[in-house]
């Protein structure tokens, strides 16, 4: 009994934690060493997993940029807030100021808040990060392929801007500039930590890559066996290492929750410039597991046990209420969809997902899949696939064809994570509305 009480005391945080979320773009489930990556190494993220916890069944709400970012920051299914797909330079809308982000949840508790990297929730002044609770912002307003230099650029794409807070500091980001983005984001992240080391802080590092076009920094070109994609991942891993080193240098690691995850699965049409979904089916732009199941690792020494693995389902919508609970902050007044997964992060005995089901929407809000426990229901819909198609290469994409899910499919993901078998006929009682 005394031993249990002592363990509980040592696992309890003494003050509100610092929070660092590293959120990459289009990085697949199989694109970390601790998730089986081949052809490149990720020692710093692997160190996070070794010193903390790895979730093997973590999901995004939608397999696309803006919607996914909306969910991680607000704790809501993106369609609840009217955010669908990937907002382009011609979009007139964004995340409404009345919505509440993690940054706005933490501000009343005295947190400094900063974002470096890709925003993609509206590029007009009223939608920028400083209107959503962030003290500082440095990065791109949307995806790095939304520029006139991309092979697949749509007619009318303007020059790609780089923002410092609310001001455009470079109105024409070039290929040479893109090769410096990961390093510049990292420098800003390190400076943010150093400047706010005396108070609690929330840092959101949203890397522009490995979304295409791929531009590794000069020091990382040719550094991996997998080519340009591997080089980019290894530079992102270096970035994580610099953040961890800064936390160590300022004695902040012991009270900092560090999370690494990504916004959706790999953009498979790009072939050797795309990542891997591992054993999962399909990728970005689909609600098959390869599109919505993503790698997730977290570390918080003394609270998150080292070397732990969580196999329970969880989702990005659950991060806001979890972080709020850790910080002693109030939840948003408006309804959110996420639930506290602190018990899962702390690897408490017999901890279960707090959600009865997770819902996957896509397109303009179409419900396409439902996850409950080990079961996943795929509803009838069309989806894009590269099956039997020629892969793209070296930055030029291949062409998707349309697949068709004409009937309900039920998969037992505990034994069929590749969703190869439809057990709906054998399990008619599993679908109930």
PDB file of C-alpha atoms in Angstrom, residues 217-357:
ATOM      1  CA  UNK A 217      18.846  21.227 -45.971  1.00  0.00           C
ATOM      2  CA  UNK A 218      22.343  21.215 -47.436  1.00  0.00           C
ATOM      3  CA  UNK A 219      23.790  19.245 -44.517  1.00  0.00           C
ATOM      4  CA  UNK A 220      21.229  16.462 -44.989  1.00  0.00           C
ATOM      5  CA  UNK A 221      21.319  15.978 -48.751  1.00  0.00           C
ATOM      6  CA  UNK A 222      22.395  12.421 -49.457  1.00  0.00           C
ATOM      7  CA  UNK A 223      22.377  11.495 -45.779  1.00  0.00           C
ATOM      8  CA  UNK A 224      19.991   8.531 -46.067  1.00  0.00           C
ATOM      9  CA  UNK A 225      19.778   5.351 -48.103  1.00  0.00           C
ATOM     10  CA  UNK A 226      16.223   6.187 -49.165  1.00  0.00           C
ATOM     11  CA  UNK A 227      17.074   9.358 -51.066  1.00  0.00           C
ATOM     12  CA  UNK A 228      15.393  12.735 -50.755  1.00  0.00           C
ATOM     13  CA  UNK A 229      12.451  11.547 -48.655  1.00  0.00           C
ATOM     14  CA  UNK A 230      14.746   9.902 -46.125  1.00  0.00           C
ATOM     15  CA  UNK A 231      16.993  12.969 -46.074  1.00  0.00           C
ATOM     16  CA  UNK A 232      14.011  15.179 -45.182  1.00  0.00           C
ATOM     17  CA  UNK A 233      12.895  12.842 -42.391  1.00  0.00           C
ATOM     18  CA  UNK A 234      16.395  12.716 -40.945  1.00  0.00           C
ATOM     19  CA  UNK A 235      16.532  16.517 -40.862  1.00  0.00           C
ATOM     20  CA  UNK A 236      13.184  16.623 -39.055  1.00  0.00           C
ATOM     21  CA  UNK A 237      14.575  14.098 -36.568  1.00  0.00           C
ATOM     22  CA  UNK A 238      17.605  16.350 -36.094  1.00  0.00           C
ATOM     23  CA  UNK A 239      15.168  19.170 -35.368  1.00  0.00           C
ATOM     24  CA  UNK A 240      13.531  17.093 -32.649  1.00  0.00           C
ATOM     25  CA  UNK A 241      16.987  16.454 -31.230  1.00  0.00           C
ATOM     26  CA  UNK A 242      17.745  20.178 -31.061  1.00  0.00           C
ATOM     27  CA  UNK A 243      14.496  20.796 -29.179  1.00  0.00           C
ATOM     28  CA  UNK A 244      15.236  17.995 -26.728  1.00  0.00           C
ATOM     29  CA  UNK A 245      18.791  19.272 -26.241  1.00  0.00           C
ATOM     30  CA  UNK A 246      17.473  22.755 -25.452  1.00  0.00           C
ATOM     31  CA  UNK A 247      15.048  21.345 -22.886  1.00  0.00           C
ATOM     32  CA  UNK A 248      17.927  19.451 -21.272  1.00  0.00           C
ATOM     33  CA  UNK A 249      20.232  22.484 -21.249  1.00  0.00           C
ATOM     34  CA  UNK A 250      17.679  24.524 -19.322  1.00  0.00           C
ATOM     35  CA  UNK A 251      16.610  21.715 -16.977  1.00  0.00           C
ATOM     36  CA  UNK A 252      13.112  21.720 -18.477  1.00  0.00           C
ATOM     37  CA  UNK A 253      12.800  18.135 -19.706  1.00  0.00           C
ATOM     38  CA  UNK A 254      11.482  16.753 -16.427  1.00  0.00           C
ATOM     39  CA  UNK A 255       8.371  18.934 -16.587  1.00  0.00           C
ATOM     40  CA  UNK A 256       7.743  19.009 -20.317  1.00  0.00           C
ATOM     41  CA  UNK A 257       5.270  16.863 -22.218  1.00  0.00           C
ATOM     42  CA  UNK A 258       6.726  16.320 -25.694  1.00  0.00           C
ATOM     43  CA  UNK A 259       4.448  14.828 -28.364  1.00  0.00           C
ATOM     44  CA  UNK A 260       5.433  13.783 -31.881  1.00  0.00           C
ATOM     45  CA  UNK A 261       2.802  12.865 -34.446  1.00  0.00           C
ATOM     46  CA  UNK A 262       1.668  13.732 -37.970  1.00  0.00           C
ATOM     47  CA  UNK A 263      -1.356  15.094 -39.807  1.00  0.00           C
ATOM     48  CA  UNK A 264      -2.254  12.125 -42.036  1.00  0.00           C
ATOM     49  CA  UNK A 265      -0.753   9.216 -43.942  1.00  0.00           C
ATOM     50  CA  UNK A 266       1.657   9.317 -46.903  1.00  0.00           C
ATOM     51  CA  UNK A 267       0.816  10.923 -50.255  1.00  0.00           C
ATOM     52  CA  UNK A 268       1.300   7.683 -52.150  1.00  0.00           C
ATOM     53  CA  UNK A 269       1.061   9.057 -55.687  1.00  0.00           C
ATOM     54  CA  UNK A 270       4.475  10.655 -55.234  1.00  0.00           C
ATOM     55  CA  UNK A 271       6.262   7.308 -55.213  1.00  0.00           C
ATOM     56  CA  UNK A 272       9.852   7.738 -54.017  1.00  0.00           C
ATOM     57  CA  UNK A 273       8.963  11.190 -52.630  1.00  0.00           C
ATOM     58  CA  UNK A 274       6.241   9.668 -50.461  1.00  0.00           C
ATOM     59  CA  UNK A 275       6.489   7.796 -47.217  1.00  0.00           C
ATOM     60  CA  UNK A 276       5.184   4.425 -46.140  1.00  0.00           C
ATOM     61  CA  UNK A 277       2.017   3.378 -44.355  1.00  0.00           C
ATOM     62  CA  UNK A 278       3.754   0.167 -43.302  1.00  0.00           C
ATOM     63  CA  UNK A 279       1.300  -2.726 -43.170  1.00  0.00           C
ATOM     64  CA  UNK A 280      -1.699  -0.396 -43.382  1.00  0.00           C
ATOM     65  CA  UNK A 281      -3.963  -0.008 -46.411  1.00  0.00           C
ATOM     66  CA  UNK A 282      -3.832   3.061 -48.707  1.00  0.00           C
ATOM     67  CA  UNK A 283      -2.684   6.537 -47.579  1.00  0.00           C
ATOM     68  CA  UNK A 284      -3.475  10.249 -47.449  1.00  0.00           C
ATOM     69  CA  UNK A 285      -6.849  11.235 -48.841  1.00  0.00           C
ATOM     70  CA  UNK A 286      -8.577   8.020 -47.738  1.00  0.00           C
ATOM     71  CA  UNK A 287     -10.076   6.807 -44.464  1.00  0.00           C
ATOM     72  CA  UNK A 288      -8.461   3.412 -44.794  1.00  0.00           C
ATOM     73  CA  UNK A 289      -5.999   2.959 -41.940  1.00  0.00           C
ATOM     74  CA  UNK A 290      -3.066   4.119 -44.056  1.00  0.00           C
ATOM     75  CA  UNK A 291      -4.711   7.523 -44.355  1.00  0.00           C
ATOM     76  CA  UNK A 292      -5.856   8.067 -40.776  1.00  0.00           C
ATOM     77  CA  UNK A 293      -3.641   5.958 -38.490  1.00  0.00           C
ATOM     78  CA  UNK A 294      -0.436   7.833 -37.708  1.00  0.00           C
ATOM     79  CA  UNK A 295       2.680   7.359 -35.572  1.00  0.00           C
ATOM     80  CA  UNK A 296       2.488   8.895 -32.100  1.00  0.00           C
ATOM     81  CA  UNK A 297       5.065   9.065 -29.324  1.00  0.00           C
ATOM     82  CA  UNK A 298       5.054  11.097 -26.109  1.00  0.00           C
ATOM     83  CA  UNK A 299       7.471  11.727 -23.243  1.00  0.00           C
ATOM     84  CA  UNK A 300       7.061  13.325 -19.844  1.00  0.00           C
ATOM     85  CA  UNK A 301       9.616  11.969 -17.369  1.00  0.00           C
ATOM     86  CA  UNK A 302       8.097  10.820 -14.106  1.00  0.00           C
ATOM     87  CA  UNK A 303       4.556  10.935 -15.468  1.00  0.00           C
ATOM     88  CA  UNK A 304       4.686   8.935 -18.703  1.00  0.00           C
ATOM     89  CA  UNK A 305       6.526   5.674 -17.959  1.00  0.00           C
ATOM     90  CA  UNK A 306       9.546   4.861 -20.099  1.00  0.00           C
ATOM     91  CA  UNK A 307       9.305   2.195 -22.782  1.00  0.00           C
ATOM     92  CA  UNK A 308       5.514   1.920 -22.607  1.00  0.00           C
ATOM     93  CA  UNK A 309       3.271   0.921 -25.516  1.00  0.00           C
ATOM     94  CA  UNK A 310      -0.422   1.805 -25.778  1.00  0.00           C
ATOM     95  CA  UNK A 311      -2.584  -0.276 -28.118  1.00  0.00           C
ATOM     96  CA  UNK A 312      -5.879   1.437 -27.318  1.00  0.00           C
ATOM     97  CA  UNK A 313      -7.506   3.649 -29.983  1.00  0.00           C
ATOM     98  CA  UNK A 314      -7.020   7.391 -29.542  1.00  0.00           C
ATOM     99  CA  UNK A 315      -7.240  10.472 -31.760  1.00  0.00           C
ATOM    100  CA  UNK A 316      -5.887  13.998 -32.119  1.00  0.00           C
ATOM    101  CA  UNK A 317      -9.222  15.395 -30.866  1.00  0.00           C
ATOM    102  CA  UNK A 318      -8.331  13.942 -27.454  1.00  0.00           C
ATOM    103  CA  UNK A 319      -5.193  16.030 -26.974  1.00  0.00           C
ATOM    104  CA  UNK A 320      -6.840  19.334 -26.039  1.00  0.00           C
ATOM    105  CA  UNK A 321      -8.880  17.966 -23.097  1.00  0.00           C
ATOM    106  CA  UNK A 322      -5.908  15.867 -21.963  1.00  0.00           C
ATOM    107  CA  UNK A 323      -3.498  18.809 -21.970  1.00  0.00           C
ATOM    108  CA  UNK A 324      -6.114  21.000 -20.287  1.00  0.00           C
ATOM    109  CA  UNK A 325      -6.439  18.448 -17.474  1.00  0.00           C
ATOM    110  CA  UNK A 326      -2.669  18.255 -16.995  1.00  0.00           C
ATOM    111  CA  UNK A 327      -2.445  22.055 -16.861  1.00  0.00           C
ATOM    112  CA  UNK A 328      -5.458  22.540 -14.593  1.00  0.00           C
ATOM    113  CA  UNK A 329      -7.106  24.620 -17.319  1.00  0.00           C
ATOM    114  CA  UNK A 330     -10.775  24.970 -18.164  1.00  0.00           C
ATOM    115  CA  UNK A 331     -12.232  23.338 -21.251  1.00  0.00           C
ATOM    116  CA  UNK A 332     -13.793  25.470 -24.012  1.00  0.00           C
ATOM    117  CA  UNK A 333     -17.337  26.624 -23.352  1.00  0.00           C
ATOM    118  CA  UNK A 334     -18.510  25.322 -26.742  1.00  0.00           C
ATOM    119  CA  UNK A 335     -18.932  21.593 -27.271  1.00  0.00           C
ATOM    120  CA  UNK A 336     -15.826  19.629 -28.197  1.00  0.00           C
ATOM    121  CA  UNK A 337     -15.524  16.017 -29.267  1.00  0.00           C
ATOM    122  CA  UNK A 338     -12.265  14.958 -27.606  1.00  0.00           C
ATOM    123  CA  UNK A 339     -11.955  13.228 -24.243  1.00  0.00           C
ATOM    124  CA  UNK A 340      -9.170  12.991 -21.678  1.00  0.00           C
ATOM    125  CA  UNK A 341      -6.667  10.218 -22.532  1.00  0.00           C
ATOM    126  CA  UNK A 342      -4.357  10.990 -19.620  1.00  0.00           C
ATOM    127  CA  UNK A 343      -4.785   7.468 -18.246  1.00  0.00           C
ATOM    128  CA  UNK A 344      -3.543   6.057 -21.555  1.00  0.00           C
ATOM    129  CA  UNK A 345      -0.557   8.415 -21.658  1.00  0.00           C
ATOM    130  CA  UNK A 346       0.368   7.459 -18.107  1.00  0.00           C
ATOM    131  CA  UNK A 347      -0.063   3.784 -19.011  1.00  0.00           C
ATOM    132  CA  UNK A 348      -2.313   3.174 -16.045  1.00  0.00           C
ATOM    133  CA  UNK A 349      -3.261  -0.474 -15.472  1.00  0.00           C
ATOM    134  CA  UNK A 350      -6.283  -1.544 -17.531  1.00  0.00           C
ATOM    135  CA  UNK A 351      -6.708   1.965 -19.004  1.00  0.00           C
ATOM    136  CA  UNK A 352      -9.132   1.994 -21.931  1.00  0.00           C
ATOM    137  CA  UNK A 353     -10.014   4.496 -24.597  1.00  0.00           C
ATOM    138  CA  UNK A 354     -12.625   6.894 -23.183  1.00  0.00           C
ATOM    139  CA  UNK A 355     -14.407   7.073 -26.547  1.00  0.00           C
ATOM    140  CA  UNK A 356     -17.109   4.579 -27.466  1.00  0.00           C
ATOM    141  CA  UNK A 357     -16.427   5.259 -31.134  1.00  0.00           C
TER     142      UNK A 357
END
